CSV table of C-alpha atoms in Angstrom, one decimal:
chain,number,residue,atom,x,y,z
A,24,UNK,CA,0.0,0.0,0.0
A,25,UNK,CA,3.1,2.1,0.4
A,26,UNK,CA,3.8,4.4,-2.8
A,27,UNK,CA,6.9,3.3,-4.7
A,28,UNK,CA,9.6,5.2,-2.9
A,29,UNK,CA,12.1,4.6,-5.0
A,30,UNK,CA,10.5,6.4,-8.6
A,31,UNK,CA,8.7,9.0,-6.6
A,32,UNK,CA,11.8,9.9,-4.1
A,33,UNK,CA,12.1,13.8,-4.1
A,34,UNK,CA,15.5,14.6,-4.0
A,35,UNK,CA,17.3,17.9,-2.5
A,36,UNK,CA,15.5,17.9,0.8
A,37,UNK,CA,18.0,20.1,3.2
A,38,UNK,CA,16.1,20.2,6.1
A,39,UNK,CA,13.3,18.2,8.0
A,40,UNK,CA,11.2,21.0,7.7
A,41,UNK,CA,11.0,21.1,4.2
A,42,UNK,CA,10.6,16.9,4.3
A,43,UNK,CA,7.9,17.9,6.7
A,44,UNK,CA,6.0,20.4,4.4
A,45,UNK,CA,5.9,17.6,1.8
A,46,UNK,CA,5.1,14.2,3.4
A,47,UNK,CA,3.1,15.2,6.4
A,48,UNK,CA,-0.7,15.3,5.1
A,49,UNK,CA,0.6,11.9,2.8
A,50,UNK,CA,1.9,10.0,5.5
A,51,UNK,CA,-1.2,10.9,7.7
A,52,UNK,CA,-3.4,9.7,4.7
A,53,UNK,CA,-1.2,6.5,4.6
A,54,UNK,CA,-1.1,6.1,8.5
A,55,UNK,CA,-5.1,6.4,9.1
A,56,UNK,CA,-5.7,4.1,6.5
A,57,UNK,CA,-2.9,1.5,8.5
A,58,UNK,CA,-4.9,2.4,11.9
A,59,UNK,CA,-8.0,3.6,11.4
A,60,UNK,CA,-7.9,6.1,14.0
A,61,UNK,CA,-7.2,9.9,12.8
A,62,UNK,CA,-5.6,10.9,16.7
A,63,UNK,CA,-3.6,7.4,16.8
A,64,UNK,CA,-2.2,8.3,13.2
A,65,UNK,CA,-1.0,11.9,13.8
A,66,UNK,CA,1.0,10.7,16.9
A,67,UNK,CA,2.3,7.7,14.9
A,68,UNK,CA,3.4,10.8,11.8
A,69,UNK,CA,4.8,12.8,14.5
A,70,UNK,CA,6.6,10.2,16.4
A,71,UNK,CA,8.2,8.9,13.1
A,72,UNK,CA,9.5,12.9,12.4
A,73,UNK,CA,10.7,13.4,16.0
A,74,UNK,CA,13.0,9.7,15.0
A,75,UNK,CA,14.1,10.9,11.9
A,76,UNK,CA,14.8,14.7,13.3
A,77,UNK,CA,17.1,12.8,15.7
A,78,UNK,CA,19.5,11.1,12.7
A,79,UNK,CA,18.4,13.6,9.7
A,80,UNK,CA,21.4,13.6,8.7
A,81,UNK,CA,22.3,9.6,8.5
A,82,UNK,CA,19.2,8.9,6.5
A,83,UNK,CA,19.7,8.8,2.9
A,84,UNK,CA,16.4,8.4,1.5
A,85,UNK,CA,14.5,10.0,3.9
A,86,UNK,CA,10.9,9.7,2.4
A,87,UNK,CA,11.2,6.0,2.3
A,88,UNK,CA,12.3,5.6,6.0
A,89,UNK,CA,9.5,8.1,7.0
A,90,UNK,CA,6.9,5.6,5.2
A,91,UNK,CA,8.6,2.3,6.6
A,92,UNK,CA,8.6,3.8,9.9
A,93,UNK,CA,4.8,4.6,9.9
A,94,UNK,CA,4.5,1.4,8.5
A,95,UNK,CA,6.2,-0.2,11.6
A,96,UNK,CA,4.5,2.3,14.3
A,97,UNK,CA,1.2,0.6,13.0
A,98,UNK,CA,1.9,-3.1,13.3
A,99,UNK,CA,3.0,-2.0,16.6
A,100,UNK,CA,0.2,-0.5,17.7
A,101,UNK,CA,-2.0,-3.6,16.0
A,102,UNK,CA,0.3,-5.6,18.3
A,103,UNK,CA,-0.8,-4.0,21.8
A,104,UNK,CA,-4.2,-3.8,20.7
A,105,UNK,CA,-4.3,-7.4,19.9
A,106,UNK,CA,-2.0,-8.1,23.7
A,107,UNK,CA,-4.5,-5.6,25.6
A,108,UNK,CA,-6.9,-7.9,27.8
A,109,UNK,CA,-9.7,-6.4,30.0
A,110,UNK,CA,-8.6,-7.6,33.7
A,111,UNK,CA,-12.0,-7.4,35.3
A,112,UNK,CA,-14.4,-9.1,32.5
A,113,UNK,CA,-16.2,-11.3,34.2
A,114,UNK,CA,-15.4,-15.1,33.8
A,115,UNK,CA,-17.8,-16.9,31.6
A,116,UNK,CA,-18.4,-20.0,33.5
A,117,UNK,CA,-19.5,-18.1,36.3
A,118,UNK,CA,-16.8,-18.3,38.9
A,119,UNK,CA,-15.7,-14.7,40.7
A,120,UNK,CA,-13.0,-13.0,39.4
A,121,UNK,CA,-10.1,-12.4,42.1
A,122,UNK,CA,-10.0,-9.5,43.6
A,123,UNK,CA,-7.1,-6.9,42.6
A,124,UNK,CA,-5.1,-6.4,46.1
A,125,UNK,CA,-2.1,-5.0,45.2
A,126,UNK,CA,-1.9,-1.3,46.4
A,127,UNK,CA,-1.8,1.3,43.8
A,128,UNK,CA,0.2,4.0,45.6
A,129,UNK,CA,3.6,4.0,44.3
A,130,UNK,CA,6.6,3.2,46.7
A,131,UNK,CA,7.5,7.1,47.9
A,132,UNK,CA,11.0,7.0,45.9
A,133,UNK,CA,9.3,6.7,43.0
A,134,UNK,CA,6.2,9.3,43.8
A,135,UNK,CA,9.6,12.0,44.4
A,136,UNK,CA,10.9,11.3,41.1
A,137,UNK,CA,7.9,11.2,39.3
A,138,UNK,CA,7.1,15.0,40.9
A,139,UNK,CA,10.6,16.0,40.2
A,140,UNK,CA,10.4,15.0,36.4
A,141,UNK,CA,6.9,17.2,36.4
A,142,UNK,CA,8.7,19.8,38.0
A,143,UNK,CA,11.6,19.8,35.1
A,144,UNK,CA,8.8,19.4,32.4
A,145,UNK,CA,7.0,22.8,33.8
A,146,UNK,CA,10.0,24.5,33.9
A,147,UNK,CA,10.8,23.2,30.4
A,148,UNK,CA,7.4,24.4,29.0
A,149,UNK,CA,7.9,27.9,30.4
A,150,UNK,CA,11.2,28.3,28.2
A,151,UNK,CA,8.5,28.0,24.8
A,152,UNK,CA,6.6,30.7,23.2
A,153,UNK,CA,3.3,31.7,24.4
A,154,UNK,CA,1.6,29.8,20.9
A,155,UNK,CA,3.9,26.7,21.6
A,156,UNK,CA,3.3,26.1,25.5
A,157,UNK,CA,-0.8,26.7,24.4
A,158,UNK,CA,-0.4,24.4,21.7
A,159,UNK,CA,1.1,21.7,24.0
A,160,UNK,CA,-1.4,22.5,26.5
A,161,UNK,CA,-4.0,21.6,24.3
A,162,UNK,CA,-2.6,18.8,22.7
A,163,UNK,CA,-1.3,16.5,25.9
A,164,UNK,CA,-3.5,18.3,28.6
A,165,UNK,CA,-6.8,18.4,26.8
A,166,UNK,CA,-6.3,15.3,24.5
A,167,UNK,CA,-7.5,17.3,21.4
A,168,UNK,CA,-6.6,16.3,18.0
A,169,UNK,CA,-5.0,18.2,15.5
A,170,UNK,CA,-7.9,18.7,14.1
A,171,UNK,CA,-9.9,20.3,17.0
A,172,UNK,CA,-6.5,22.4,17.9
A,173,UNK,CA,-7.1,23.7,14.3
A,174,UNK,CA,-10.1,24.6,14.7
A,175,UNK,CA,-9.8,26.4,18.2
A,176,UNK,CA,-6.5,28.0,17.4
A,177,UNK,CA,-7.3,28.8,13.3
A,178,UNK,CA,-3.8,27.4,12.1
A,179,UNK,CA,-3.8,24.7,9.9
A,180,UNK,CA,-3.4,21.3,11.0
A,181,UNK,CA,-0.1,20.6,9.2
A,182,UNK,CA,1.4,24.2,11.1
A,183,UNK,CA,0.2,22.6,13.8
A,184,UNK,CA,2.5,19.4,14.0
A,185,UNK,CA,5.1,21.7,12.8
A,186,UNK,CA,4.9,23.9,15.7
A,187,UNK,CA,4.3,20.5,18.3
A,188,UNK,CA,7.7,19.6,16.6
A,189,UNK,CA,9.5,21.9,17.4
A,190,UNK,CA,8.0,22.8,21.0
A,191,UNK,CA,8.5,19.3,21.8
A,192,UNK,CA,12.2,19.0,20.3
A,193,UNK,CA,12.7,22.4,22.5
A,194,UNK,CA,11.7,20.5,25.8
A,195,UNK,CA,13.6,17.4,24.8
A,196,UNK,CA,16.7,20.0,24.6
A,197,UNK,CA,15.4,21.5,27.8
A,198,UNK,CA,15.3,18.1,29.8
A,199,UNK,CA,18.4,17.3,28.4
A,200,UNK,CA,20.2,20.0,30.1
A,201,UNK,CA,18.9,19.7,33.3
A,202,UNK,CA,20.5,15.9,33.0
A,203,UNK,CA,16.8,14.5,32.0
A,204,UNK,CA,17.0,11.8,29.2
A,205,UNK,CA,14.1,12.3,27.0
């Protein structure tokens, strides 16, 4: 289903913002028909851009990695979807279910460092732009798609993932400095 790469492979792309322009509403088109599910494939097109951002320059035919890697987020995704079982369906020949006991708190070393990491990612978000840190707001805090962020915030979808990028790729940089491995 994937367009020959290799007769169709636009050549000259400098940056990944320019590979961006091009491929993203394609590879979206490509990824919702893998997944069926519109907010499942813009996270799948925008994790595959954030993997190749991080070795741009080692890929050689960039387009075709972009398409196999969308390709490969998807049969992931089938893959948990197939592994994820429903713990508390009741059992069908009518014997109780046991009882979860384990304690959902986390151990307290773990509760510090998860608070520590939130306090490193709210500092991160305060280094972006006004537009960015609302556009991630909406995104991861409100769960809306690209889509609805379009039609809340009036940019166009593809400027949108754009932006996300690059607000993103500024956090990751962020984290990193403070010793955080993204």
């Amino acid at each position: 289903m994937q367009p020959d790469a290799a007769s169709t492979e636009p050549t000259g792309f400098e940056t990944i913002e320019e590979l961006f322009g091009v491929l993203e509403s394609p590879l979206l088109n490509y990824a919702q028909r893998l997944v069926r599910e519109p907010d499942v494939a813009e996270d799948m097109v925008q994790d595959a851009f954030m993997k190749l951002h991080a070795q741009f320059n080692q890929v050689r035919q960039p387009r075709r990695w972009l398409y196999r890697a969308v390709h490969n987020l998807a049969l992931n995704h089938r893959r948990r979807a197939v592994r994820t079982v429903l713990l508390d369906r009741p059992a069908h020949d009518g014997a109780q279910t046991v009882p979860d006991t384990a304690d959902p708190q986390p151990l307290p070393d773990e509760q510090i460092a998860r608070w520590e990491g939130i306090g490193l990612v709210r500092l991160s978000l305060e280094t972006l732009d006004d537009r960015s840190r609302e556009l991630v707001r909406l995104k991861f805090n409100e769960g809306l798609s690209y889509k609805e962020i379009s039609s809340r915030t009036g940019l166009k979808v593809g400027h949108i993932g754009y932006l996300l990028h690059h607000a993103l790729k500024g956090i990751a940089d962020e984290l990193a400095k403070n010793g955080v491995v993204p």
